[in-house]
Structure formats: C-alpha cells, structure tokens
Short mmCIF file of C-alpha atoms and ligand atoms in Angstrom, two decimals:
data_model
loop_
_atom_site.label_atom_id
_atom_site.label_comp_id
_atom_site.label_asym_id
_atom_site.label_seq_id
_atom_site.Cartn_x
_atom_site.Cartn_y
_atom_site.Cartn_z
CA UNK A 1 59.99 5.92 -54.76
CA UNK A 2 59.85 3.23 -51.29
CA UNK A 3 59.08 0.50 -53.65
CA UNK A 4 57.27 -2.34 -52.12
CA UNK A 5 59.13 -4.54 -49.50
CA UNK A 6 58.75 -7.99 -51.13
CA UNK A 7 60.70 -7.04 -54.32
CA UNK A 8 58.28 -5.57 -58.00
CA UNK A 9 54.66 -6.21 -56.34
CA UNK A 10 54.71 -10.20 -55.77
CA UNK A 11 56.94 -11.78 -57.72
CA UNK A 12 56.66 -14.25 -55.79
CA UNK A 13 53.65 -14.46 -53.23
CA UNK A 14 54.47 -14.20 -49.74
CA UNK A 15 52.25 -16.59 -49.15
CA UNK A 16 51.86 -19.95 -50.96
CA UNK A 17 49.71 -19.70 -53.51
CA UNK A 18 47.51 -23.11 -53.24
CA UNK A 19 46.21 -24.06 -56.27
CA UNK A 20 43.70 -25.48 -57.74
CA UNK A 21 40.46 -25.04 -54.49
CA UNK A 22 40.93 -21.74 -53.86
CA UNK A 23 40.18 -21.71 -57.48
CA UNK A 24 37.15 -18.84 -57.72
CA UNK A 25 36.93 -18.15 -53.88
CA UNK A 26 40.08 -15.26 -54.20
CA UNK A 27 42.26 -14.43 -51.56
CA UNK A 28 41.42 -11.71 -49.62
CA UNK A 29 44.36 -10.43 -50.19
CA UNK A 30 46.48 -9.57 -52.69
CA UNK A 31 49.69 -11.36 -51.20
CA UNK A 32 52.71 -8.60 -52.39
CA UNK A 33 50.85 -6.35 -53.26
CA UNK A 34 50.78 -3.52 -49.47
CA UNK A 35 54.00 -1.54 -50.72
CA UNK A 36 53.05 -1.97 -54.61
CA UNK A 37 51.14 0.16 -56.21
CA UNK A 38 50.82 -1.60 -59.16
CA UNK A 39 52.06 -4.28 -60.32
CA UNK A 40 54.64 -4.78 -62.19
CA UNK A 41 54.20 -5.96 -65.94
CA UNK A 42 55.84 -8.79 -66.73
CA UNK A 43 59.33 -8.29 -68.64
CA UNK A 44 58.36 -10.17 -71.73
CA UNK A 45 61.73 -11.99 -72.79
CA UNK A 46 61.44 -13.83 -76.29
CA UNK A 47 62.90 -17.09 -77.27
CA UNK A 48 65.66 -14.66 -79.97
CA UNK A 49 68.80 -15.65 -78.89
CA UNK A 50 69.57 -11.56 -79.11
CA UNK A 51 66.91 -10.81 -76.28
CA UNK A 52 68.59 -14.26 -74.25
CA UNK A 53 72.17 -11.20 -74.58
CA UNK A 54 70.49 -8.51 -73.97
CA UNK A 55 68.86 -9.47 -70.51
CA UNK A 56 71.73 -11.52 -70.28
CA UNK A 57 73.51 -8.62 -70.28
CA UNK A 58 70.69 -6.63 -68.36
CA UNK A 59 70.20 -9.00 -65.82
CA UNK A 60 71.69 -7.53 -61.69
CA UNK A 61 71.50 -3.67 -63.50
CA UNK A 62 69.40 -1.15 -63.57
CA UNK A 63 66.12 -2.66 -65.94
CA UNK A 64 67.59 0.11 -68.05
CA UNK A 65 70.10 0.30 -68.89
CA UNK A 66 70.85 2.91 -71.61
CA UNK A 67 69.98 6.42 -71.75
CA UNK A 68 66.85 7.81 -73.41
CA UNK A 69 67.13 7.15 -77.84
CA UNK A 70 66.19 10.70 -80.03
CA UNK A 71 62.60 10.79 -80.12
CA UNK A 72 61.04 10.95 -82.66
CA UNK A 73 60.10 15.40 -82.71
CA UNK A 74 56.78 16.26 -82.70
CA UNK A 75 55.99 16.65 -86.28
CA UNK A 76 57.47 13.65 -87.05
CA UNK A 77 54.72 12.38 -83.98
CA UNK A 78 52.23 13.83 -84.80
CA UNK A 79 52.19 12.86 -88.79
CA UNK A 80 52.80 9.29 -87.38
CA UNK A 81 50.07 8.97 -85.70
CA UNK A 82 47.28 9.86 -88.60
CA UNK A 83 44.41 7.22 -89.28
CA UNK A 84 45.63 5.76 -85.63
CA UNK A 85 41.56 5.13 -84.30
CA UNK A 86 42.29 3.05 -81.31
CA UNK A 87 45.28 1.62 -79.38
CA UNK A 88 46.39 -0.67 -76.93
CA UNK A 89 48.26 -0.01 -75.27
CA UNK A 90 51.59 -2.62 -73.02
CA UNK A 91 51.61 -1.87 -69.78
CA UNK A 92 55.10 -2.16 -67.81
CA UNK A 93 56.71 0.52 -69.31
CA UNK A 94 53.64 1.79 -70.57
CA UNK A 95 52.38 3.64 -67.41
CA UNK A 96 53.75 1.45 -64.51
CA UNK A 97 57.45 1.01 -63.97
CA UNK A 98 58.52 -1.12 -61.29
CA UNK A 99 55.39 -0.89 -59.55
CA UNK A 100 54.43 3.03 -59.65
CA UNK A 101 52.63 4.77 -62.18
CA UNK A 102 54.88 7.34 -64.68
CA UNK A 103 54.99 10.80 -64.20
CA UNK A 104 53.25 11.88 -66.78
CA UNK A 105 50.02 8.60 -67.07
CA UNK A 106 47.55 9.06 -64.87
CA UNK A 107 46.67 12.50 -67.40
CA UNK A 108 47.80 10.84 -70.64
CA UNK A 109 44.70 7.65 -70.10
CA UNK A 110 41.79 10.27 -68.53
CA UNK A 111 42.94 12.39 -71.88
CA UNK A 112 42.19 9.66 -74.09
CA UNK A 113 39.07 8.55 -72.20
CA UNK A 114 37.77 12.68 -72.76
CA UNK A 115 38.92 12.85 -75.95
CA UNK A 116 36.32 9.15 -76.96
CA UNK A 117 39.63 7.61 -78.17
CA UNK A 118 39.24 3.93 -77.55
CA UNK A 119 42.21 2.24 -76.53
CA UNK A 120 42.75 -1.10 -74.41
CA UNK A 121 45.87 -2.25 -72.28
CA UNK A 122 47.08 -5.81 -73.68
CA UNK A 123 49.66 -7.40 -70.65
CA UNK A 124 51.02 -10.74 -70.30
CA UNK A 125 50.14 -10.28 -66.12
CA UNK A 126 49.28 -13.39 -64.86
CA UNK A 127 49.96 -12.53 -61.25
CA UNK A 128 46.13 -10.67 -60.56
CA UNK A 129 43.07 -10.22 -61.89
CA UNK A 130 41.28 -7.07 -63.92
CA UNK A 131 39.88 -6.70 -61.14
CA UNK A 132 42.71 -6.29 -59.01
CA UNK A 133 44.65 -4.40 -62.30
CA UNK A 134 42.36 -1.58 -62.36
CA UNK A 135 41.82 -1.26 -58.78
CA UNK A 136 45.34 -0.82 -58.19
CA UNK A 137 46.41 1.50 -61.50
CA UNK A 138 43.07 3.81 -60.35
CA UNK A 139 44.97 3.28 -56.81
CA UNK A 140 48.03 5.38 -58.91
CA UNK A 141 45.63 8.03 -60.32
CA UNK A 142 45.46 6.17 -63.75
CA UNK A 143 41.64 6.37 -64.80
CA UNK A 144 41.33 1.89 -65.92
CA UNK A 145 38.83 0.49 -65.25
CA UNK A 146 38.73 -4.51 -65.29
CA UNK A 147 36.91 -4.09 -68.76
CA UNK A 148 39.58 -1.82 -70.46
CA UNK A 149 42.29 -4.28 -70.12
CA UNK A 150 42.71 -7.93 -71.18
CA UNK A 151 45.35 -9.74 -69.57
CA UNK A 152 47.47 -13.17 -70.76
CA UNK A 153 45.48 -15.08 -67.88
CA UNK A 154 41.69 -13.73 -68.90
CA UNK A 155 42.52 -14.33 -72.46
CA UNK A 156 43.53 -17.88 -71.26
CA UNK A 157 40.38 -17.64 -69.85
CA UNK A 158 38.64 -17.03 -72.84
CA UNK A 159 40.43 -19.02 -74.39
CA UNK A 160 39.64 -22.03 -72.68
CA UNK A 161 35.71 -21.37 -72.17
CA UNK A 162 35.40 -21.13 -75.18
CA UNK A 163 37.51 -24.01 -76.58
CA UNK A 164 36.39 -26.85 -73.07
CA UNK A 165 32.48 -24.85 -71.88
CA UNK A 166 32.90 -28.32 -69.70
CA UNK A 167 36.30 -29.49 -70.06
CA UNK A 168 38.28 -29.87 -66.00
CA UNK A 169 40.92 -27.67 -66.45
CA UNK A 170 44.35 -27.73 -64.02
CA UNK A 171 45.79 -24.11 -63.63
CA UNK A 172 49.01 -24.05 -61.92
CA UNK A 173 48.71 -19.91 -60.88
CA UNK A 174 48.21 -17.83 -57.91
CA UNK A 175 44.72 -18.26 -56.21
CA UNK A 176 43.86 -14.17 -56.53
CA UNK A 177 44.34 -14.55 -59.78
CA UNK A 178 41.71 -17.12 -60.17
CA UNK A 179 38.93 -15.88 -60.46
CA UNK A 180 39.04 -15.29 -63.83
CA UNK A 181 38.34 -18.85 -64.61
CA UNK A 182 35.18 -18.29 -62.73
CA UNK A 183 32.69 -20.36 -64.03
CA UNK A 184 34.35 -22.79 -64.68
CA UNK A 185 35.58 -26.48 -63.84
CA UNK A 186 38.54 -26.17 -61.48
CA UNK A 187 40.33 -28.90 -60.71
CA UNK A 188 41.67 -29.04 -57.61
CA UNK A 189 45.54 -30.03 -56.96
CA UNK A 190 43.90 -33.72 -54.96
CA UNK A 191 41.29 -33.90 -57.67
CA UNK A 192 43.74 -33.34 -60.73
CA UNK A 193 46.31 -35.51 -58.73
CA UNK A 194 44.04 -38.92 -59.11
CA UNK A 195 42.87 -37.44 -62.67
CA UNK A 196 46.85 -37.58 -63.41
CA UNK A 197 46.67 -41.73 -61.64
CA UNK A 198 47.47 -44.48 -64.36
CA UNK A 199 44.62 -45.85 -64.18
CA UNK A 200 42.88 -43.75 -63.25
CA UNK A 201 39.24 -43.65 -64.20
CA UNK A 202 38.83 -40.20 -63.10
CA UNK A 203 37.69 -39.11 -66.25
CA UNK A 204 39.71 -36.54 -68.95
CA UNK A 205 41.41 -33.37 -68.16
CA UNK A 206 40.43 -31.19 -71.11
CA UNK A 207 44.19 -28.73 -70.14
CA UNK A 208 46.24 -28.07 -67.91
CA UNK A 209 47.12 -23.61 -67.98
CA UNK A 210 50.47 -22.64 -67.65
CA UNK A 211 49.33 -19.13 -65.54
CA UNK A 212 52.06 -17.25 -62.51
CA UNK A 213 52.26 -18.89 -60.10
CA UNK A 214 55.73 -18.73 -58.17
CA UNK A 215 56.36 -20.68 -55.30
CA UNK A 216 53.33 -23.17 -55.93
CA UNK A 217 55.45 -24.28 -57.96
CA UNK A 218 56.12 -27.18 -55.85
CA UNK A 219 57.25 -30.57 -58.09
CA UNK A 220 54.29 -32.40 -57.30
CA UNK A 221 51.82 -30.06 -58.98
CA UNK A 222 54.15 -29.95 -61.88
CA UNK A 223 54.29 -33.90 -61.18
CA UNK A 224 50.81 -34.19 -61.91
CA UNK A 225 51.17 -31.75 -64.72
CA UNK A 226 52.94 -33.66 -66.68
CA UNK A 227 51.46 -36.57 -65.83
CA UNK A 228 47.90 -34.83 -67.76
CA UNK A 229 49.64 -33.93 -70.47
CA UNK A 230 51.90 -36.95 -71.72
CA UNK A 231 47.92 -38.49 -70.89
CA UNK A 232 46.11 -36.66 -73.58
CA UNK A 233 45.22 -33.03 -72.08
CA UNK A 234 46.17 -30.02 -73.57
CA UNK A 235 48.72 -28.04 -71.91
CA UNK A 236 48.13 -24.84 -72.39
CA UNK A 237 51.24 -21.74 -71.11
CA UNK A 238 48.89 -18.26 -70.37
CA UNK A 239 52.94 -17.01 -71.39
CA UNK A 240 56.74 -17.75 -71.99
CA UNK A 241 58.63 -16.20 -70.56
CA UNK A 242 62.18 -17.32 -69.24
CA UNK A 243 62.76 -14.68 -65.66
CA UNK A 244 62.06 -11.39 -65.03
CA UNK A 245 64.08 -8.54 -63.29
CA UNK A 246 62.40 -7.62 -59.78
CA UNK A 247 64.03 -6.36 -57.24
CA UNK A 248 66.55 -8.98 -55.81
CA UNK A 249 67.86 -9.61 -59.49
CA UNK A 250 66.31 -12.45 -62.35
CA UNK A 251 62.94 -14.15 -61.27
CA UNK A 252 62.90 -17.46 -62.75
CA UNK A 253 58.94 -17.14 -65.12
CA UNK A 254 56.54 -19.97 -65.99
CA UNK A 255 58.03 -20.08 -69.08
CA UNK A 256 61.01 -22.05 -67.66
CA UNK A 257 57.62 -24.80 -66.24
CA UNK A 258 56.16 -24.60 -69.67
CA UNK A 259 59.70 -26.04 -71.09
CA UNK A 260 60.08 -28.34 -67.79
CA UNK A 261 56.37 -29.67 -68.80
CA UNK A 262 56.83 -29.77 -72.79
CA UNK A 263 60.33 -31.58 -71.70
CA UNK A 264 59.32 -34.44 -69.91
CA UNK A 265 55.85 -34.75 -71.91
CA UNK A 266 57.16 -33.60 -75.50
CA UNK A 267 53.85 -31.72 -76.93
CA UNK A 268 54.50 -28.03 -77.35
CA UNK A 269 52.36 -25.45 -75.24
CA UNK A 270 50.38 -23.67 -77.47
CA UNK A 271 50.90 -19.79 -76.59
CA UNK A 272 48.60 -17.07 -75.54
CA UNK A 273 50.23 -13.70 -74.19
CA UNK A 274 52.19 -12.00 -76.06
CA UNK A 275 54.39 -12.33 -79.29
CA UNK A 276 50.81 -14.33 -80.18
CA UNK A 277 49.10 -12.52 -82.67
CA UNK A 278 46.07 -14.25 -81.64
CA UNK A 279 46.93 -12.14 -77.63
CA UNK A 280 46.69 -8.71 -80.82
CA UNK A 281 42.49 -9.60 -81.89
CA UNK A 282 41.31 -11.07 -79.14
CA UNK A 283 42.17 -7.66 -77.70
CA UNK A 284 41.04 -5.58 -80.66
CA UNK A 285 37.29 -7.18 -80.81
CA UNK A 286 36.74 -6.16 -77.02
CA UNK A 287 37.74 -2.56 -78.71
CA UNK A 288 34.19 -0.06 -79.51
CA UNK A 289 34.27 1.41 -82.71
CA UNK A 290 32.93 2.58 -85.28
CA UNK A 291 32.39 1.12 -88.29
CA UNK A 292 35.03 -0.81 -89.13
CA UNK A 293 38.36 -0.94 -87.94
CA UNK A 294 41.37 -1.84 -89.50
CA UNK A 295 44.60 -2.86 -88.54
CA UNK A 296 46.56 -0.07 -89.89
CA UNK A 297 43.96 2.58 -87.59
CA UNK A 298 45.36 0.60 -84.14
CA UNK A 299 48.53 2.04 -82.80
CA UNK A 300 50.50 -0.29 -80.58
CA UNK A 301 52.02 1.50 -77.71
CA UNK A 302 54.77 -0.61 -76.39
CA UNK A 303 57.88 -0.41 -74.71
CA UNK A 304 59.04 -4.42 -75.64
CA UNK A 305 60.54 -4.56 -79.05
CA UNK A 306 60.42 -8.63 -79.43
CA UNK A 307 56.66 -8.39 -77.51
CA UNK A 308 55.43 -5.75 -78.71
CA UNK A 309 56.67 -4.16 -81.01
CA UNK A 310 57.77 -6.12 -83.66
CA UNK A 311 54.35 -8.45 -82.28
CA UNK A 312 52.02 -5.55 -83.58
CA UNK A 313 53.72 -5.04 -86.59
CA UNK A 314 53.59 -8.67 -87.38
CA UNK A 315 50.50 -9.29 -86.39
CA UNK A 316 49.74 -5.76 -88.30
CA UNK A 317 49.13 -2.70 -87.13
CA UNK A 318 51.36 0.45 -85.78
CA UNK A 319 53.76 0.16 -83.23
CA UNK A 320 55.17 3.28 -80.90
CA UNK A 321 58.33 2.39 -78.99
CA UNK A 322 58.51 3.54 -76.42
CA UNK A 323 61.37 5.13 -74.12
CA UNK A 324 59.86 5.08 -70.62
CA UNK A 325 60.99 1.17 -70.41
CA UNK A 326 63.12 -1.14 -70.15
CA UNK A 327 64.65 -0.83 -74.13
CA UNK A 328 66.64 2.15 -75.36
CA UNK A 329 68.34 3.56 -78.11
CA UNK A 330 70.79 0.47 -77.49
CA UNK A 331 68.14 -2.04 -78.28
CA UNK A 332 66.77 -0.11 -80.77
CA UNK A 333 69.77 -0.18 -83.02
CA UNK A 334 70.71 -3.44 -82.31
CA UNK A 335 66.19 -4.01 -83.56
CA UNK A 336 68.31 -1.82 -86.47
CA UNK A 337 70.97 -3.96 -87.27
CA UNK A 338 69.43 -7.28 -87.42
CA UNK A 339 66.29 -5.99 -89.41
CA UNK A 340 63.81 -6.79 -87.20
CA UNK A 341 60.24 -4.89 -87.76
CA UNK A 342 60.19 -1.84 -86.39
CA UNK A 343 58.24 0.19 -84.75
CA UNK A 344 56.80 3.31 -86.95
CA UNK A 345 56.92 5.64 -83.84
CA UNK A 346 60.02 7.04 -81.08
CA UNK A 347 57.83 9.07 -77.93
CA UNK A 348 59.44 9.40 -74.66
CA UNK A 349 56.60 8.41 -73.20
CA UNK A 350 52.99 8.17 -73.89
CA UNK A 351 52.46 11.19 -72.73
CA UNK A 352 54.46 13.15 -75.76
CA UNK A 353 52.07 10.84 -78.30
CA UNK A 354 49.13 11.32 -76.44
CA UNK A 355 50.05 15.29 -77.07
CA UNK A 356 51.07 14.68 -80.61
CA UNK A 357 47.14 13.18 -81.38
CA UNK A 358 45.86 15.84 -83.62
MG1 MG B 401 56.08 -3.42 -71.07
#
C-alpha cells in the first residue's frame, strides 16, 4: 500500500488544529486524510510496566514483531462463539491496519449485517468524528455507518452533555473531531484563557477535556487547561495512551499531556475510553438487541490484550483475540504467564470468527 504521506493518518494534523473557536464548525477536510484510506485507530498503551516493556521493545520496529500465533481450530471457534448475540469490535488491527483495510474485513462486516447480528465499533480514536470515520471505512469497502461507531471522543461528548448540560467546556482536540460536541458550550482559547485568569469574573468552567490535539498542544493551551483544572474544572481524559507508532516512529500521544496537567494540578483525570468499564457499557447500551442481553452474550473482538481483551473480560463480556493487529502469540504467552485475563478465543482475523458463527 502506498501509505499516507504524513504517516499513519493524521498523526499530527498537518495544520495546527485550532482548539476552541473552531469547535462546531468542522475544518473543511480532515487534514492528513488524503492518502490514508482510513485513519489508524490509536493503539492503546496501558499503564502497566509489562506493557511498557513490550511497547519499548516494539518501538521503532514494525508494528507486528511476532509471527502469527496458533489460532483456535474452527471447531473450537464455533464452540466458543455459541450463544453470542452481539459484537463489539475494535477498529485498528481488526478491520484496518495502518490506514488500510485488512483483507476480508469488508466481507465479514457485510456478513454480520446481512445476518442481522448487531455490532458496534468501539475505538479510542479521537482525531476524527464518527461521521468521518464511517465515510472513510465505507470508502474502503467496509460498510459502516456513523451510528455503528462509538469513539472515546463521542463518549466524552455524551458524558459532558449528561453531566454538565449547561456547563462551559474547554476541549483540546482536532477541529473536525469537535463536531461531536455540537450543541454544547465550547470555549474558544481566548474565552478559556480569560476564564482561567486569576480573579476572573468569566464564570465557572465545568470541565477540561483532553482529546487528540497533536501539534495543537501548545504551552498556552496546556497552561490554560491547567489553570482551569486548578480552579475547579473537572479534568476528563478521552484516553490515556502514552504514545503510538506512526510511520515516523513512536509519537507522543495525548495521555502524556493528561499526565502533565494531572501532575501540575494534583487532580486525577476521569478516563472515558478503553480500558474504562463504562466505555464498554456505553457502547453496549446502543446495541439494539431484542429481549434481555446478558454481558456474556456479547463478544468483544480486539487485537490489544490489555485494552480490548482484559478490559472486556473485566467488564463481564467475552473476548476474542485476533492476530491481525499489533499483539501476537508471544504477547499472549506473556499475558498467560502474568496470569492476566485471557481471551475466550483466538482467531487469525475477524473473517474466521464470522465464518465460524452458527
Ligand atoms: Mg486495536
């Protein structure tokens, strides 16, 4: 694939995202999307030292250092899938990888839809709105609508609307993605800065929300965010990913900026995206299934053993590990040794899972 010129789809938006004012008005186009079929989902980096070692080992190498591991045979897949009535699907490493669709992903999704099996995508990605993601996936032959997607950003917007319906929000994020906050009161940089000034009469700011802002994470914005949090605004982390792999190598992610504000303010951020339990439950609540849906009737499919597999198991769901993404057989072996929560099944890719459904 002649990949994205800028690396993995909008690693750092080519143009400085303007945060705040631009809010409800999307930039005419996602800045770097041109070459990428779909933006790469953000690989989640969890906070464990094991994960850190794995990541460090992987940094600067290909995103798939391990050979494909031994997947379950079809009979076992079929048995493990018995009783599954709905799916939650991670995006990157499950249907796309480094901005390109994975082989068979489009067919697998079309087959789920044709058979009336409900599914939702569940992704930490927050550089793009759901509409933009759906457009890109569909353009790449993966038939997905915006309503099929729950992102850490859309969940953050929903949370803010619920908790602070009238409250002013200061959101650090890419302009296009801020359409998710349509109808909410977003502060421009100037307004936020004014509200953050000592002795300001500008009124209270309900929350500071840290999403993916790339090069928009300037000192001024971070300092404004810090002052607001110090002054009592709630700090919300869309996700806490530390860094991610792009074509250029390891790239600083928004979790590092969340930490900076936490460190300076002494306040702990509220986490919205994976691996938070509530994120899984939010997605599940949008899956239309007739009758009662038990947690064990739901299968999360993902390529990340921590943020997809262990997190889904912790939330009470079943979990299917696919070998089409960033984690492989040796990561699974390491998870076994650690005694972590393990997948209910292991498959080469989503295709085999859908094919094994009764
Ligand atoms: Mg993934």
